[in-house]
mmCIF file of the C-alpha atoms, coordinates in Angstrom:
data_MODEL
# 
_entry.id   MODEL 
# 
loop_
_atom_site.group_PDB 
_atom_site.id 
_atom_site.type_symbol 
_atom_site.label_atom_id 
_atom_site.label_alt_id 
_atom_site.label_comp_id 
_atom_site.label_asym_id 
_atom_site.label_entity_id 
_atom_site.label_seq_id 
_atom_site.pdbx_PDB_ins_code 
_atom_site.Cartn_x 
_atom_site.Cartn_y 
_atom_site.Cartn_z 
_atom_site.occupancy 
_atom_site.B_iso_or_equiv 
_atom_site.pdbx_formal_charge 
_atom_site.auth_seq_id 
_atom_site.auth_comp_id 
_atom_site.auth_asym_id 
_atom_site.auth_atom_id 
_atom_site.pdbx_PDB_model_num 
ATOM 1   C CA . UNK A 1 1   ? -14.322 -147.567 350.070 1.00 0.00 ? 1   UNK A CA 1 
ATOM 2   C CA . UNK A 1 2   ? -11.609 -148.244 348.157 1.00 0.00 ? 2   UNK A CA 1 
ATOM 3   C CA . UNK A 1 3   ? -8.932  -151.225 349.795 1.00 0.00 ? 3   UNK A CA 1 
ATOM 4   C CA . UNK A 1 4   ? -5.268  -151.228 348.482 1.00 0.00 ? 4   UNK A CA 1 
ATOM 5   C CA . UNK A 1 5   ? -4.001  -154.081 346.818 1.00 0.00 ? 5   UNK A CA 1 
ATOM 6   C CA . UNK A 1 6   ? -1.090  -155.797 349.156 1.00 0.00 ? 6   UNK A CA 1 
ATOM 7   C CA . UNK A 1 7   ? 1.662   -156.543 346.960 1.00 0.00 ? 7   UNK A CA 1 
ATOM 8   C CA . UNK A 1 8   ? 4.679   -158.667 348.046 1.00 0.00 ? 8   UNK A CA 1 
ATOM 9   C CA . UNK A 1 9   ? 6.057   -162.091 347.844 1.00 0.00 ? 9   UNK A CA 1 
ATOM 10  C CA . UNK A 1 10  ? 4.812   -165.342 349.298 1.00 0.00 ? 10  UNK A CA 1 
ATOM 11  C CA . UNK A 1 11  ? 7.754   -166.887 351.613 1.00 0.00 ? 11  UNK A CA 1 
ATOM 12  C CA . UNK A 1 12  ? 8.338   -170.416 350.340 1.00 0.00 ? 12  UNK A CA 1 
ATOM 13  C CA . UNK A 1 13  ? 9.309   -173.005 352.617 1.00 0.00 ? 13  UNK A CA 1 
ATOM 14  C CA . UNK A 1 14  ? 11.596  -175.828 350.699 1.00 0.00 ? 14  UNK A CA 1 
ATOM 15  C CA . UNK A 1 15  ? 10.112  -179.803 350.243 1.00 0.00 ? 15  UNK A CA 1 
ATOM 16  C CA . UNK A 1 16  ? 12.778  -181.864 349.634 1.00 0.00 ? 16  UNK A CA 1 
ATOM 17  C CA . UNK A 1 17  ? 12.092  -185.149 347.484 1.00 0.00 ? 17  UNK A CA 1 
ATOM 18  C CA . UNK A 1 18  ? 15.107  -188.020 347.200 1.00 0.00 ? 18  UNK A CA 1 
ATOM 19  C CA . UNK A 1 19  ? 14.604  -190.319 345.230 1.00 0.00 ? 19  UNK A CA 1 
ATOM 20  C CA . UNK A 1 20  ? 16.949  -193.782 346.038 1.00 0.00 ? 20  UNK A CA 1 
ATOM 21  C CA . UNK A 1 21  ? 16.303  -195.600 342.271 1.00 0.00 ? 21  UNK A CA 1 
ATOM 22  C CA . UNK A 1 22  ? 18.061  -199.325 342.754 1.00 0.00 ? 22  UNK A CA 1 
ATOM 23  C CA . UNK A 1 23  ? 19.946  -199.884 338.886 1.00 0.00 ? 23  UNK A CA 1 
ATOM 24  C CA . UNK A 1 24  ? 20.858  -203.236 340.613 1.00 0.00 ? 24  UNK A CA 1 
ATOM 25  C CA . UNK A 1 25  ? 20.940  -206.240 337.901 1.00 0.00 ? 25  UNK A CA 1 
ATOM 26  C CA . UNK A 1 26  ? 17.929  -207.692 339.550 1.00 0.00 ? 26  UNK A CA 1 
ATOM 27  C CA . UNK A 1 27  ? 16.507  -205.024 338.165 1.00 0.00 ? 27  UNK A CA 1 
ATOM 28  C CA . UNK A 1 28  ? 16.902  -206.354 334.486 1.00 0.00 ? 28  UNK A CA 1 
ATOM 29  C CA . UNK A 1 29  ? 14.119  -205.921 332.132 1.00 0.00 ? 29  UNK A CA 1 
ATOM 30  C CA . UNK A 1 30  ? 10.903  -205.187 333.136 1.00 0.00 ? 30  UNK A CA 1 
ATOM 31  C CA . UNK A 1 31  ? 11.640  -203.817 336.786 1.00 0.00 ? 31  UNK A CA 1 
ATOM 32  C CA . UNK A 1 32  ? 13.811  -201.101 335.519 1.00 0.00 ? 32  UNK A CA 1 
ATOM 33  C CA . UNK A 1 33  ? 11.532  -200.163 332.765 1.00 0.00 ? 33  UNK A CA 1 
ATOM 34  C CA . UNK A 1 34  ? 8.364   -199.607 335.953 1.00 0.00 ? 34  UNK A CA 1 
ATOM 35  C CA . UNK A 1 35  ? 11.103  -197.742 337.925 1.00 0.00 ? 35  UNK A CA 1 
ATOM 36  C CA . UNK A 1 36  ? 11.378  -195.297 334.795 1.00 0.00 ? 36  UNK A CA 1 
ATOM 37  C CA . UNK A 1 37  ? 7.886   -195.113 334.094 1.00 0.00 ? 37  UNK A CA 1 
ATOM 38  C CA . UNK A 1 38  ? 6.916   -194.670 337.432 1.00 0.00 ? 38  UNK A CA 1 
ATOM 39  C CA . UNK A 1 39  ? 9.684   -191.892 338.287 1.00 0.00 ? 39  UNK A CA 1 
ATOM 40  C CA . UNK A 1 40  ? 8.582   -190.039 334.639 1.00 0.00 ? 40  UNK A CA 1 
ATOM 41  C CA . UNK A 1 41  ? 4.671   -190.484 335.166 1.00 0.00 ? 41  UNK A CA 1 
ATOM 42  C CA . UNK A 1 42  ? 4.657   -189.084 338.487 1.00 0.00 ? 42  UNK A CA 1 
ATOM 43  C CA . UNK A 1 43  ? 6.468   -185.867 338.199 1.00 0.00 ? 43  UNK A CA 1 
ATOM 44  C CA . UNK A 1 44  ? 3.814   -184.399 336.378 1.00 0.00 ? 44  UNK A CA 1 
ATOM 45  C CA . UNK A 1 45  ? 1.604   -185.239 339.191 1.00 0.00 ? 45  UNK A CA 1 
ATOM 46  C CA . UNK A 1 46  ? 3.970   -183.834 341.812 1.00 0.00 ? 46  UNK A CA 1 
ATOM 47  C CA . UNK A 1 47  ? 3.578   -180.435 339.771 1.00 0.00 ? 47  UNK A CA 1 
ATOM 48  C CA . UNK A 1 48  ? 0.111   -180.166 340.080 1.00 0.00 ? 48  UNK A CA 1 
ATOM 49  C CA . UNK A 1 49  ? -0.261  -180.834 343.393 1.00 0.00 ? 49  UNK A CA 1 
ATOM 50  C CA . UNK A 1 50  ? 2.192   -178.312 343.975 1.00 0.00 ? 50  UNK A CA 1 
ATOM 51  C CA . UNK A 1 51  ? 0.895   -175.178 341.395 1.00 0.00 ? 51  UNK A CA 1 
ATOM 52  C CA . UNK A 1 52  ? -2.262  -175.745 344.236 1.00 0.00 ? 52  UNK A CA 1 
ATOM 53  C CA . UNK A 1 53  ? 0.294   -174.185 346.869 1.00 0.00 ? 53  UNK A CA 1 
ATOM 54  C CA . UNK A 1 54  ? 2.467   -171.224 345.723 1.00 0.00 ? 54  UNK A CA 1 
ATOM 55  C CA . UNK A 1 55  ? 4.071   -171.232 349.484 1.00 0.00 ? 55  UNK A CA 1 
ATOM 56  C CA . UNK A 1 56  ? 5.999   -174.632 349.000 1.00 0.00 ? 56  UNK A CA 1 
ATOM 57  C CA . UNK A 1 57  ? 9.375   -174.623 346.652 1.00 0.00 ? 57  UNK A CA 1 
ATOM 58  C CA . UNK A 1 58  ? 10.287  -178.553 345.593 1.00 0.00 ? 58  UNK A CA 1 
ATOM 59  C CA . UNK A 1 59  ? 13.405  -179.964 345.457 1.00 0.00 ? 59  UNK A CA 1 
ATOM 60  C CA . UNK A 1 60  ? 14.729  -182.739 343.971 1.00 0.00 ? 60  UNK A CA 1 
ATOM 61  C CA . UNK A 1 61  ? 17.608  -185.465 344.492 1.00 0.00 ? 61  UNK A CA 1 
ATOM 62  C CA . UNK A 1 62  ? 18.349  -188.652 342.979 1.00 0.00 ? 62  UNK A CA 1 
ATOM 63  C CA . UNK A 1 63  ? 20.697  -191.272 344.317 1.00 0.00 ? 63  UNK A CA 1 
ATOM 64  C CA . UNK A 1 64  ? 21.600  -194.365 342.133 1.00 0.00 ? 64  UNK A CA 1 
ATOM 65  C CA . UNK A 1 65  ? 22.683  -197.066 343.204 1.00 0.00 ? 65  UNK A CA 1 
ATOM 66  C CA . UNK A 1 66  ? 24.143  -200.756 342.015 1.00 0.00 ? 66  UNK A CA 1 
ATOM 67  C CA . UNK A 1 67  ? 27.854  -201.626 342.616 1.00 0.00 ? 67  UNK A CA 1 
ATOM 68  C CA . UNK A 1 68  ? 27.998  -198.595 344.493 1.00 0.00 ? 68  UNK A CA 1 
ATOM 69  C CA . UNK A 1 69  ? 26.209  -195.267 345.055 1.00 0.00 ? 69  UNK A CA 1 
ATOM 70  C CA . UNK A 1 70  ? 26.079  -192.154 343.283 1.00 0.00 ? 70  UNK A CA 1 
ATOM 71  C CA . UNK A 1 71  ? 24.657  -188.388 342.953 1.00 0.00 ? 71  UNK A CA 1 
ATOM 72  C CA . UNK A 1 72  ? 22.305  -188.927 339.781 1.00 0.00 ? 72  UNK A CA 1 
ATOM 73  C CA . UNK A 1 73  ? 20.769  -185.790 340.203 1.00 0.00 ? 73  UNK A CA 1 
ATOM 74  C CA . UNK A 1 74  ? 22.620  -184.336 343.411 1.00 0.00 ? 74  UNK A CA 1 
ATOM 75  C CA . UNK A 1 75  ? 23.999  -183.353 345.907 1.00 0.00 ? 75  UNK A CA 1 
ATOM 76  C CA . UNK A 1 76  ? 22.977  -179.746 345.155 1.00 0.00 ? 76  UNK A CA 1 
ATOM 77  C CA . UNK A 1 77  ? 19.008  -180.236 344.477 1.00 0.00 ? 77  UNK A CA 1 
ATOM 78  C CA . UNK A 1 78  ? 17.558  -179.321 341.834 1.00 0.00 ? 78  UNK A CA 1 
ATOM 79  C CA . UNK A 1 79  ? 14.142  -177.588 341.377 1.00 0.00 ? 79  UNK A CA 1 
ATOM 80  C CA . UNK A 1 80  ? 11.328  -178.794 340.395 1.00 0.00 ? 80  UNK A CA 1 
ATOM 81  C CA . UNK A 1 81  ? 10.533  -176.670 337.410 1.00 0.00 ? 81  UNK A CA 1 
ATOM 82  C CA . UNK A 1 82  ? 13.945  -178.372 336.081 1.00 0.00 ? 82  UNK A CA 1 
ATOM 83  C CA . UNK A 1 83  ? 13.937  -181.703 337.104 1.00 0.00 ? 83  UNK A CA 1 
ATOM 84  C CA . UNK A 1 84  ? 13.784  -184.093 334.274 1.00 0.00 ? 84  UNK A CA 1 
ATOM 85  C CA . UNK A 1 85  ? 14.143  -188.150 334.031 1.00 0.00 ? 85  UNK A CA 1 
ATOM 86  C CA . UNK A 1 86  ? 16.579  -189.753 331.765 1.00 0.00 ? 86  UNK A CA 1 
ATOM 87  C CA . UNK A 1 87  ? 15.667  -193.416 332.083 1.00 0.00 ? 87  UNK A CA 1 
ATOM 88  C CA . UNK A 1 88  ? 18.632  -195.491 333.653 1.00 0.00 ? 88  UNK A CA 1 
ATOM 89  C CA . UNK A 1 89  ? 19.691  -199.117 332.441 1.00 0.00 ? 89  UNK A CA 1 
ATOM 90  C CA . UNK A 1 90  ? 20.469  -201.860 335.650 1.00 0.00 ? 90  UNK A CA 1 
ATOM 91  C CA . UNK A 1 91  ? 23.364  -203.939 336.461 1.00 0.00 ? 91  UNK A CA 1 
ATOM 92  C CA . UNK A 1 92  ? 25.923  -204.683 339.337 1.00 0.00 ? 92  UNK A CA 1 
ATOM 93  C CA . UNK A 1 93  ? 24.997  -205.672 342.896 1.00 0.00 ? 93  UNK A CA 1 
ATOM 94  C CA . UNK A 1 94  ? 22.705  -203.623 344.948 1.00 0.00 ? 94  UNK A CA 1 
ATOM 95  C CA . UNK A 1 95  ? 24.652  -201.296 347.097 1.00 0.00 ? 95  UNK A CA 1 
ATOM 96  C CA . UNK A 1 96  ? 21.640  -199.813 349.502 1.00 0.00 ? 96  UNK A CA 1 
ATOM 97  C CA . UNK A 1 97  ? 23.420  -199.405 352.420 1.00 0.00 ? 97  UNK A CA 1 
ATOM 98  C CA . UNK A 1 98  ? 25.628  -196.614 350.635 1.00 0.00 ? 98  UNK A CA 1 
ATOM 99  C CA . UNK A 1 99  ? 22.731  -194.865 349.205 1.00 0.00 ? 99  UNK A CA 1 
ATOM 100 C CA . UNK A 1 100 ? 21.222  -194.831 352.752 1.00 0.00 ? 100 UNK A CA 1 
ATOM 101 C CA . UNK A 1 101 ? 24.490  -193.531 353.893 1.00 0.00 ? 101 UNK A CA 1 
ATOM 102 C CA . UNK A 1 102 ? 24.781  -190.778 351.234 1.00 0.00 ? 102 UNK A CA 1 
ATOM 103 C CA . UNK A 1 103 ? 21.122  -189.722 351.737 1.00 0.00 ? 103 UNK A CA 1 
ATOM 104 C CA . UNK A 1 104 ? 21.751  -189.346 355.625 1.00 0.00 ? 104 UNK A CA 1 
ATOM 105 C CA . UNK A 1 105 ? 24.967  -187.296 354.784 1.00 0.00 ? 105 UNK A CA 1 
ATOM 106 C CA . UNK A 1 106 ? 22.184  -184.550 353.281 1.00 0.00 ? 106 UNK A CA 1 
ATOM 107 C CA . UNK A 1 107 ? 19.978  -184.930 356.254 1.00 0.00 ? 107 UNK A CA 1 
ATOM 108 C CA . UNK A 1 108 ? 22.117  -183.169 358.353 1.00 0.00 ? 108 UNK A CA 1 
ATOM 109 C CA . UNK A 1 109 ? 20.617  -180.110 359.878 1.00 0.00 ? 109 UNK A CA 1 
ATOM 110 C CA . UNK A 1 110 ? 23.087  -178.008 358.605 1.00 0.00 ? 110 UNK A CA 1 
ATOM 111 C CA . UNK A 1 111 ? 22.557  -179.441 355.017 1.00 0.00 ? 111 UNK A CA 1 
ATOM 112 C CA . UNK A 1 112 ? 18.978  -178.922 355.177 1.00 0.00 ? 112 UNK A CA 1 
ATOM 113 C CA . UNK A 1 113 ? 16.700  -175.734 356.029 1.00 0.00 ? 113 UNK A CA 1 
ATOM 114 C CA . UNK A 1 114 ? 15.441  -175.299 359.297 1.00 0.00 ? 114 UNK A CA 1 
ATOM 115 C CA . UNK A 1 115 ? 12.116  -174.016 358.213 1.00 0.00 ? 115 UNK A CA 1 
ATOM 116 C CA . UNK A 1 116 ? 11.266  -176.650 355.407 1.00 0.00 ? 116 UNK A CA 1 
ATOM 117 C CA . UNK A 1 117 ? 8.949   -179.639 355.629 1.00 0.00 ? 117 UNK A CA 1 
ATOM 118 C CA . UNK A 1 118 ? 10.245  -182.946 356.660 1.00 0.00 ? 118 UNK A CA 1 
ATOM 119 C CA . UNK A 1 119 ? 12.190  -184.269 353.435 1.00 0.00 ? 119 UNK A CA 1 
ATOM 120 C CA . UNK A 1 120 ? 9.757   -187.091 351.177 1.00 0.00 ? 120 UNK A CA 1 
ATOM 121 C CA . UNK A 1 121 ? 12.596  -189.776 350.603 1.00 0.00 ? 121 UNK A CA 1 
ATOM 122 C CA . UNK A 1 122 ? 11.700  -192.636 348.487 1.00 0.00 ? 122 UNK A CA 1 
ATOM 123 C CA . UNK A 1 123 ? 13.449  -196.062 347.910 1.00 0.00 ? 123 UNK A CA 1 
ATOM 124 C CA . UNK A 1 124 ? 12.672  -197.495 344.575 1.00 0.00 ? 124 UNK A CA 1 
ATOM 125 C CA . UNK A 1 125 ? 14.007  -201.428 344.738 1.00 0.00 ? 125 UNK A CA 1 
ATOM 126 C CA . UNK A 1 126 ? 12.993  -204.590 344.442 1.00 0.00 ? 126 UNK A CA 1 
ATOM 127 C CA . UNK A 1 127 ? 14.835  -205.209 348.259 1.00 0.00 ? 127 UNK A CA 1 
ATOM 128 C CA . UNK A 1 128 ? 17.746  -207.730 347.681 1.00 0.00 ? 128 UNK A CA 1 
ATOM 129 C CA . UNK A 1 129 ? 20.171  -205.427 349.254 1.00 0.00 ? 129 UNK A CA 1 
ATOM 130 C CA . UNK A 1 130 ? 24.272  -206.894 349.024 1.00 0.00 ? 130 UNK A CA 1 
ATOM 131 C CA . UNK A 1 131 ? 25.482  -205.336 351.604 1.00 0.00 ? 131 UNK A CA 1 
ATOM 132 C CA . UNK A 1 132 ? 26.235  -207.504 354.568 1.00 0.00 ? 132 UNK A CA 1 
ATOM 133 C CA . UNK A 1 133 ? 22.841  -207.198 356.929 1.00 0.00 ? 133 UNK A CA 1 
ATOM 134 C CA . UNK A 1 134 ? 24.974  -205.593 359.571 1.00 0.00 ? 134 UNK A CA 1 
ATOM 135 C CA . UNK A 1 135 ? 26.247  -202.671 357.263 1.00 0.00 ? 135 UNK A CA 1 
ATOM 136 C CA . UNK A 1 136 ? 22.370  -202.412 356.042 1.00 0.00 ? 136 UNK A CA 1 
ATOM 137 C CA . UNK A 1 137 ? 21.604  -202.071 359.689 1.00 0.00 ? 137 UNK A CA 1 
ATOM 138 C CA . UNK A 1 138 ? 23.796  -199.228 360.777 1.00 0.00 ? 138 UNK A CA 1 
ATOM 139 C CA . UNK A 1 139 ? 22.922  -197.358 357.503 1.00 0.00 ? 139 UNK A CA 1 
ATOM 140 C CA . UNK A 1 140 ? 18.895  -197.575 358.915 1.00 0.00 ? 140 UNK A CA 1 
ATOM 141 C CA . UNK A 1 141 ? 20.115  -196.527 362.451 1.00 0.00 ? 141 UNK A CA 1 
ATOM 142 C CA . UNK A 1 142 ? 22.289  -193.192 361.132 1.00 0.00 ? 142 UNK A CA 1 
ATOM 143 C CA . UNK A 1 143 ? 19.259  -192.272 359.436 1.00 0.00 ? 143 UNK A CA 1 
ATOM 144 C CA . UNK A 1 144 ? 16.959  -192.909 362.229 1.00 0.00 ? 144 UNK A CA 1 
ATOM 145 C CA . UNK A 1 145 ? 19.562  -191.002 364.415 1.00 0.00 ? 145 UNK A CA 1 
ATOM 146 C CA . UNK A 1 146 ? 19.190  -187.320 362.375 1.00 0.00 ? 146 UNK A CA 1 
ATOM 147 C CA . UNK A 1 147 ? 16.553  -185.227 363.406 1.00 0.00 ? 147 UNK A CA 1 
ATOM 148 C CA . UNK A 1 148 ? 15.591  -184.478 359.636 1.00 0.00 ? 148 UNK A CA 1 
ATOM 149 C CA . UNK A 1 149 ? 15.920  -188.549 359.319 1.00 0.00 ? 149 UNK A CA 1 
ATOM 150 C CA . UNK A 1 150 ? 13.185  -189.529 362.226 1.00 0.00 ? 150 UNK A CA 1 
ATOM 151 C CA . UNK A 1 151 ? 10.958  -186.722 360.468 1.00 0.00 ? 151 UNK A CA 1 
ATOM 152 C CA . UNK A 1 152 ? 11.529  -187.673 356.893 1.00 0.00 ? 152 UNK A CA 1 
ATOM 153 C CA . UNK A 1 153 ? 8.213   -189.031 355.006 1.00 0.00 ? 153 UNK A CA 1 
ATOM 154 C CA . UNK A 1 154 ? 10.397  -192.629 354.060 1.00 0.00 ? 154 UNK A CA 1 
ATOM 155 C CA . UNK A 1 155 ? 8.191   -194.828 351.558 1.00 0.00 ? 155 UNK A CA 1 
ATOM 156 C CA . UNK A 1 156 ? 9.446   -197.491 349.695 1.00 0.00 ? 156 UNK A CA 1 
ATOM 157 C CA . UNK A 1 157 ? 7.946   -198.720 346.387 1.00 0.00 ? 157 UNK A CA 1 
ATOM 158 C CA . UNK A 1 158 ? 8.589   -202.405 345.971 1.00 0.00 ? 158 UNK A CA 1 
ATOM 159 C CA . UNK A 1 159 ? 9.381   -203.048 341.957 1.00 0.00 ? 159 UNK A CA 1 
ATOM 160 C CA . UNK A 1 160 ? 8.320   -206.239 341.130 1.00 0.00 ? 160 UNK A CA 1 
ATOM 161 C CA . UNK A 1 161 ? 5.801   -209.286 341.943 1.00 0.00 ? 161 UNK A CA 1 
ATOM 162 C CA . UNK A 1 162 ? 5.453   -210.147 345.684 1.00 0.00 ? 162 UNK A CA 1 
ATOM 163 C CA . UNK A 1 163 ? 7.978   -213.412 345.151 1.00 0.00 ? 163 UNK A CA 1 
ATOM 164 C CA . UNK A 1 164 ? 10.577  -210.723 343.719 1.00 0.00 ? 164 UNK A CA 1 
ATOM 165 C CA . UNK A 1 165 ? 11.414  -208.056 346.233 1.00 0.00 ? 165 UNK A CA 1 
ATOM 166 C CA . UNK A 1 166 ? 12.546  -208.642 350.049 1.00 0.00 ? 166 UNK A CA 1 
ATOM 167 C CA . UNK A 1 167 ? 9.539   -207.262 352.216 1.00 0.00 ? 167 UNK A CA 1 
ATOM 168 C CA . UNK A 1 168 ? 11.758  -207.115 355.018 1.00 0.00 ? 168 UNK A CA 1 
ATOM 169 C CA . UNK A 1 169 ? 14.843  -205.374 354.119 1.00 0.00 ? 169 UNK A CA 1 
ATOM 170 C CA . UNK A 1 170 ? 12.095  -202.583 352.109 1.00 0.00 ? 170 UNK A CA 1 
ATOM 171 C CA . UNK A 1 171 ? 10.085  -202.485 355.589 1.00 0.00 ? 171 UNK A CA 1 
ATOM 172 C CA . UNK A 1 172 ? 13.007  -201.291 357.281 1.00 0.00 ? 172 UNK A CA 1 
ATOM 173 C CA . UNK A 1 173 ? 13.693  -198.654 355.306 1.00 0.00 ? 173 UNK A CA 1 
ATOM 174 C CA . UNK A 1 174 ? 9.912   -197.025 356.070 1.00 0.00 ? 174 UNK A CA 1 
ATOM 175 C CA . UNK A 1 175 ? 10.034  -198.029 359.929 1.00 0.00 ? 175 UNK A CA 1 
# 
């Protein structure tokens, strides 16, 4: 008995990935030379994983920020297929509050699809935020206060030796 072949197309729910790369002075040298690396060595990996599952369509962001904070790669994502890394050079302050702020402005449920997976944001720092604490602290709780924030997969990779990036200020970020 002969079966016919079911052709059609496989509906693709949307991953978001936002990537928050600190370009901060502190970042000087070697730090901003592992942010690179790391950001570059990993997207191949990210592929992979995701050739493995035809259903799920990546989408990339990058938000940059020193003095202040800015659409790298953004606001309109980008897919994975074209996402490439040209390696960024550090300076200024470290302005993390504002790239909090513009990341929750894309977490809006209107900005984001109702049907994807809970956005993979990423802070890549080494933690000494400038921002007055209290601005810092608001920024956390407007991203804790979206729906597509609470849900987000937040991880923080701390750049640097354990004396040279703020544990505390990167821990709030994931909690």
């Amino acid at each position: 008995m002969n079966i016919p072949a079911l052709e059609g197309t496989i509906a693709k729910r949307t991953l978001h990935f936002f990537w928050l790369v600190d370009a901060s002075g502190s970042m000087e040298g070697k730090k901003i030379a592992s942010l690179n690396e790391a950001i570059r060595d990993v997207i191949p990996e990210i592929q992979k994983a995701v050739s493995a599952h035809p259903e799920v369509q990546v989408m990339m962001r990058v938000i940059r920020f020193s003095d202040s904070a800015e659409w790298l790669i953004g606001p309109t994502a980008v897919p994975l297929d074209n996402f490439s890394w040209s390696d960024i050079k550090a300076g200024g302050t470290t302005a993390t509050a504002q790239a909090i702020n513009l990341l929750a402005s894309e977490l809006d449920i209107e900005k984001m699809s109702r049907r994807g997976y809970p956005p993979v944001c990423i802070l890549l720092s080494d933690g000494f935020c400038t921002d007055p604490e209290s601005e810092y602290d608001r920024a956390i709780q407007a991203l804790n206060d979206l729906p597509w924030g609470k849900r987000a997969v937040r991880l923080v990779i701390a750049i640097g030796n354990e004396r040279e990036y703020d544990v505390d200020q990167l821990l709030k970020f994931v909690s």
